[in-house]
Amino acid sequence: MRVKRWLLLVPVGAFAIVVGVVLLANIKVFEYLNGAASIAFIKFGIHLDRPSTYVPISLVLIIFGLALIFISLRQVVRSIVSVVDPSARNKLAEMVFQKRSLAQGKRIVVIGGGTGLSTMLRGLKQYTSNICAVVTVTDDGGSSGVLQRELGMLPPGDIRNCLVALADAEPLMTELFQYRFDAGSSSLQGHSFGNLLIAAMTSITGDFEKAVKETSNILAIRGRVLPSTVERVTLHAELADGTIADGETNIVKSGQPIKHVFITPADAQPLEEALHAIRLADAVVIGPGSVYTSIIPNLLVKGIADAIADSDATKIYVCNVMTQPGETDGYSASKHVEAVADHAERRIFSYVLVNKQVPSEELLAKYREQGAELVMPDVDKIREMGYRPVVGDYISETEVVRHNPDSLAEAILRLIY
């Protein structure tokens, strides 16, 4: 109730300001006040048509109105803060400051999919909330593939990972979103809670794009996550032996080097929101992620590569740190760059972030057993191709070799500024 009472003073103050401005503009509103009021003015010798009279009165009214509004709003804020736990007030102020600072951050569009992209997003969200992740929708394996086949929806897996990476929600909420059912022979086995929630939201809203936006609100993400297209597309690959592999899962399992990939339908349309974000971006970051199954499929959607090429943004490709079995066996850094550039068919980036840090021999041995190797940083060849390599220590060495989100974000921000 106290808040309502203080808010009532705001229109009173606004009225006082309006009256003061009218008098200051020398609009003789009192000429229409005949009768008793006019007699009173004459009696006391007050002449409202004289500047010496109406200027001081108008200034007093304006100052009074501004003071009234300031005091009422301050009291409203105090009334609201008074119900907050004293120990949380400093945290509240810090959160407000942080959100204001992030809202003024650079506009960054990231393009890709998989764990590589979500890892980078965790670093970038510390510097800006103006992030737009454009994510591939060609995954046909695991939980995403099952939901796609049974419900006819787009695969939610990569989008879910990006939503969680950008989430501002409590840790328990993000943990719940990533929870994967392991119920033996149950039909839920292998499904993640987040995938099921997006599926349910798609059914409720009747639209996958709206479902992603509503889920973004639940997680209070910093930025936006958009599918590269809302059309159902299938990824195909021409292999070294001339055969065609259909679907992401079959491409990876083929065991054959990949010549090139393509999607059907070939004229799949992108989201206009994604194209608009690319046009306004301060930076467009491509990767990291599986070259043929996470990055390139986005560039094959009609209009996306053109929008990147035409953008005035700083354009960066983040090269993977490890090769991917069945997809980029034996690829050096320049070979990754070549694959992306050839499929885009136009120049869509100028900088290439290349890792030079070498993990421990024990960790490398573990990866060799799985058929993966450290990507060789052949930066001289990248320069010969006309790109500018930015070499650094970009990995975070734990049980796995992945990009360090903080190192990547710092390198990207340095290039933007």
PDB file of N, CA, C and O in Angstrom, residues 55 94 121 164 181 195 207 218-219 232 290 318 331 363 370-371 386 400 404 414:
ATOM      1  N   VAL A  55       7.361  34.254 -14.248  1.00  0.00           N
ATOM      2  CA  VAL A  55       8.600  33.460 -14.333  1.00  0.00           C
ATOM      3  C   VAL A  55       8.946  32.817 -12.991  1.00  0.00           C
ATOM      4  O   VAL A  55       9.178  31.608 -12.919  1.00  0.00           O
ATOM      5  N   GLU A  94      24.465  -5.336  -7.308  1.00  0.00           N
ATOM      6  CA  GLU A  94      25.495  -5.859  -8.208  1.00  0.00           C
ATOM      7  C   GLU A  94      24.864  -6.470  -9.465  1.00  0.00           C
ATOM      8  O   GLU A  94      25.359  -6.283 -10.570  1.00  0.00           O
ATOM      9  N   LEU A 121      30.112 -20.025 -25.718  1.00  0.00           N
ATOM     10  CA  LEU A 121      29.062 -19.123 -25.233  1.00  0.00           C
ATOM     11  C   LEU A 121      29.205 -18.844 -23.744  1.00  0.00           C
ATOM     12  O   LEU A 121      28.884 -17.744 -23.275  1.00  0.00           O
ATOM     13  N   VAL A 164      21.354 -23.698 -22.261  1.00  0.00           N
ATOM     14  CA  VAL A 164      21.943 -23.934 -20.940  1.00  0.00           C
ATOM     15  C   VAL A 164      23.226 -23.123 -20.774  1.00  0.00           C
ATOM     16  O   VAL A 164      23.489 -22.555 -19.711  1.00  0.00           O
ATOM     17  N   PHE A 181      17.639 -39.155 -18.771  1.00  0.00           N
ATOM     18  CA  PHE A 181      17.004 -40.318 -18.149  1.00  0.00           C
ATOM     19  C   PHE A 181      17.797 -41.589 -18.460  1.00  0.00           C
ATOM     20  O   PHE A 181      18.203 -41.819 -19.591  1.00  0.00           O
ATOM     21  N   ASN A 195      15.300 -31.606 -23.713  1.00  0.00           N
ATOM     22  CA  ASN A 195      14.732 -31.960 -25.015  1.00  0.00           C
ATOM     23  C   ASN A 195      13.229 -32.195 -24.919  1.00  0.00           C
ATOM     24  O   ASN A 195      12.454 -31.766 -25.780  1.00  0.00           O
ATOM     25  N   ASP A 207       4.741 -24.123 -32.629  1.00  0.00           N
ATOM     26  CA  ASP A 207       5.806 -23.537 -33.431  1.00  0.00           C
ATOM     27  C   ASP A 207       7.136 -23.751 -32.720  1.00  0.00           C
ATOM     28  O   ASP A 207       7.285 -23.383 -31.553  1.00  0.00           O
ATOM     29  N   ILE A 218      12.308 -19.172 -19.631  1.00  0.00           N
ATOM     30  CA  ILE A 218      12.366 -20.003 -18.424  1.00  0.00           C
ATOM     31  C   ILE A 218      13.776 -20.003 -17.843  1.00  0.00           C
ATOM     32  O   ILE A 218      13.967 -19.911 -16.624  1.00  0.00           O
ATOM     33  N   LEU A 219      14.774 -20.091 -18.709  1.00  0.00           N
ATOM     34  CA  LEU A 219      16.164 -20.150 -18.256  1.00  0.00           C
ATOM     35  C   LEU A 219      16.784 -18.769 -18.080  1.00  0.00           C
ATOM     36  O   LEU A 219      17.917 -18.666 -17.622  1.00  0.00           O
ATOM     37  N   ARG A 232      12.472 -28.638 -42.011  1.00  0.00           N
ATOM     38  CA  ARG A 232      13.118 -29.919 -41.751  1.00  0.00           C
ATOM     39  C   ARG A 232      14.100 -30.213 -42.871  1.00  0.00           C
ATOM     40  O   ARG A 232      13.729 -30.381 -44.029  1.00  0.00           O
ATOM     41  N   SER A 290      31.958 -29.454 -34.901  1.00  0.00           N
ATOM     42  CA  SER A 290      32.185 -30.405 -35.985  1.00  0.00           C
ATOM     43  C   SER A 290      32.041 -29.693 -37.323  1.00  0.00           C
ATOM     44  O   SER A 290      30.989 -29.111 -37.613  1.00  0.00           O
ATOM     45  N   VAL A 318      36.821 -20.022 -35.488  1.00  0.00           N
ATOM     46  CA  VAL A 318      37.525 -20.656 -34.372  1.00  0.00           C
ATOM     47  C   VAL A 318      37.798 -22.113 -34.754  1.00  0.00           C
ATOM     48  O   VAL A 318      36.876 -22.918 -34.876  1.00  0.00           O
ATOM     49  N   TYR A 331      43.160 -33.863 -40.358  1.00  0.00           N
ATOM     50  CA  TYR A 331      43.031 -32.461 -40.759  1.00  0.00           C
ATOM     51  C   TYR A 331      43.939 -31.561 -39.927  1.00  0.00           C
ATOM     52  O   TYR A 331      43.958 -31.631 -38.698  1.00  0.00           O
ATOM     53  N   LEU A 363      46.812 -37.538 -21.928  1.00  0.00           N
ATOM     54  CA  LEU A 363      45.519 -37.171 -22.497  1.00  0.00           C
ATOM     55  C   LEU A 363      45.501 -37.390 -24.006  1.00  0.00           C
ATOM     56  O   LEU A 363      44.509 -37.867 -24.572  1.00  0.00           O
ATOM     57  N   GLN A 370      40.832 -43.299 -29.498  1.00  0.00           N
ATOM     58  CA  GLN A 370      39.513 -43.047 -30.098  1.00  0.00           C
ATOM     59  C   GLN A 370      39.626 -42.558 -31.543  1.00  0.00           C
ATOM     60  O   GLN A 370      38.626 -42.255 -32.189  1.00  0.00           O
ATOM     61  N   GLY A 371      40.865 -42.466 -32.037  1.00  0.00           N
ATOM     62  CA  GLY A 371      41.085 -42.050 -33.419  1.00  0.00           C
ATOM     63  C   GLY A 371      41.188 -40.557 -33.623  1.00  0.00           C
ATOM     64  O   GLY A 371      41.094 -40.077 -34.757  1.00  0.00           O
ATOM     65  N   GLY A 386      45.295 -16.254 -47.348  1.00  0.00           N
ATOM     66  CA  GLY A 386      44.751 -14.902 -47.264  1.00  0.00           C
ATOM     67  C   GLY A 386      44.054 -14.585 -45.963  1.00  0.00           C
ATOM     68  O   GLY A 386      43.378 -13.547 -45.854  1.00  0.00           O
ATOM     69  N   VAL A 400      39.116 -33.978 -20.546  1.00  0.00           N
ATOM     70  CA  VAL A 400      38.989 -33.895 -21.996  1.00  0.00           C
ATOM     71  C   VAL A 400      39.700 -32.636 -22.487  1.00  0.00           C
ATOM     72  O   VAL A 400      39.996 -31.731 -21.703  1.00  0.00           O
ATOM     73  N   ASN A 404      39.041 -23.366 -23.881  1.00  0.00           N
ATOM     74  CA  ASN A 404      38.818 -22.635 -22.639  1.00  0.00           C
ATOM     75  C   ASN A 404      37.888 -21.463 -22.947  1.00  0.00           C
ATOM     76  O   ASN A 404      38.245 -20.588 -23.736  1.00  0.00           O
ATOM     77  N   ARG A 414      39.229  -8.923 -27.993  1.00  0.00           N
ATOM     78  CA  ARG A 414      40.401  -8.136 -28.427  1.00  0.00           C
ATOM     79  C   ARG A 414      40.314  -7.822 -29.918  1.00  0.00           C
ATOM     80  O   ARG A 414      40.646  -6.707 -30.349  1.00  0.00           O
TER      81      ARG A 414
END
